[in-house]
Short mmCIF file of C-alpha atoms in Angstrom, two decimals:
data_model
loop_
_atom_site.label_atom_id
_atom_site.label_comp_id
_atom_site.label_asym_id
_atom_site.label_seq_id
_atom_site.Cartn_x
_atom_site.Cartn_y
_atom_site.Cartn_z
CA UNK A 931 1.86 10.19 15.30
CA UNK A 932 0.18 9.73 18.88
CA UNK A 933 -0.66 6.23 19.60
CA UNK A 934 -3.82 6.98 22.23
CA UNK A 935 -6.18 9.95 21.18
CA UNK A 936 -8.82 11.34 23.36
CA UNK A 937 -11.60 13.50 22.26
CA UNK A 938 -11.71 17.32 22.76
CA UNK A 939 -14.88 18.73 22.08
CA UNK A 940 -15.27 22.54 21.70
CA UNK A 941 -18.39 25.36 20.90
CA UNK A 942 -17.86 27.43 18.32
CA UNK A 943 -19.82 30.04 16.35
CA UNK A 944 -21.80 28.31 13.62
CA UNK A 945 -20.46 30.72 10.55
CA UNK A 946 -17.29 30.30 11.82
CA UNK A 947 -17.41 26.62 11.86
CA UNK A 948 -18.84 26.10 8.32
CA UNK A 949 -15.65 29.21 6.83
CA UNK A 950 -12.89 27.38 9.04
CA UNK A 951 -13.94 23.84 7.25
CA UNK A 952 -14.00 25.40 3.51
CA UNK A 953 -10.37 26.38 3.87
CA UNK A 954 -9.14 23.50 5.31
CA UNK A 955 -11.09 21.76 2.70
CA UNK A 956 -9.60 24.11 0.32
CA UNK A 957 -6.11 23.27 1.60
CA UNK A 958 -6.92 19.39 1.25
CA UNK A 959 -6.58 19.12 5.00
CA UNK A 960 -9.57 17.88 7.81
CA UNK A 961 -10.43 20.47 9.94
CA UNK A 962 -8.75 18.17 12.67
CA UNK A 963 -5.72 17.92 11.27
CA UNK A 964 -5.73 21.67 11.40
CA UNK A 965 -6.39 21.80 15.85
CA UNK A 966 -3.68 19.05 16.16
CA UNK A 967 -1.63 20.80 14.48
CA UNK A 968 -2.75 24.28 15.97
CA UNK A 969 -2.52 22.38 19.50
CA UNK A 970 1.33 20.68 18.81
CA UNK A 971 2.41 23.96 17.99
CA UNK A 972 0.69 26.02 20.56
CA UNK A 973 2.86 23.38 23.29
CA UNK A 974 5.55 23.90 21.44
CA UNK A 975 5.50 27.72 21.71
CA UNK A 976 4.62 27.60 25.73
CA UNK A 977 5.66 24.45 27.28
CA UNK A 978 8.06 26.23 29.10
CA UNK A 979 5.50 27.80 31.18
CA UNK A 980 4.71 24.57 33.07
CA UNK A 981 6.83 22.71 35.34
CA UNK A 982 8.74 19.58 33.45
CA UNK A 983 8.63 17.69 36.55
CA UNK A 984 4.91 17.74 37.35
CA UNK A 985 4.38 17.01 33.47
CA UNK A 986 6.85 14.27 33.35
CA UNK A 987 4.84 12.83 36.59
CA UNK A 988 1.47 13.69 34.63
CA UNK A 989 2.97 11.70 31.67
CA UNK A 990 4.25 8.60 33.54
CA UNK A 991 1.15 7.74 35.49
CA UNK A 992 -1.33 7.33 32.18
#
């Protein structure tokens, strides 16, 4: 697990909101558990797309 979080904070349609939180309630998961989860596999599937240098120097320097 990540040791430093920061916050994301994102619009999203109402409706949607309120259906996307019953299933993750439904699957005994928070509906943030659910975007980190989304968001490690979504790097996972197109990391390759940036430059490992640049992100290693991104990395380092935080």
């Amino acid at each position: 697990m990540e040791t430093y979080t920061a916050r994301l904070t994102l619009l999203v349609d109402p409706d949607k909101k309120r259906l996307f939180e019953k299933i993750c309630a439904a699957q005994d998961l928070t509906s943030s558990q659910v975007v980190r989860r989304f968001i490690r596999e979504y790097i996972d599937q197109h990391v390759a797309l940036i430059d490992q240098e640049a992100l290693a120097g991104e990395t380092s320097e935080h």
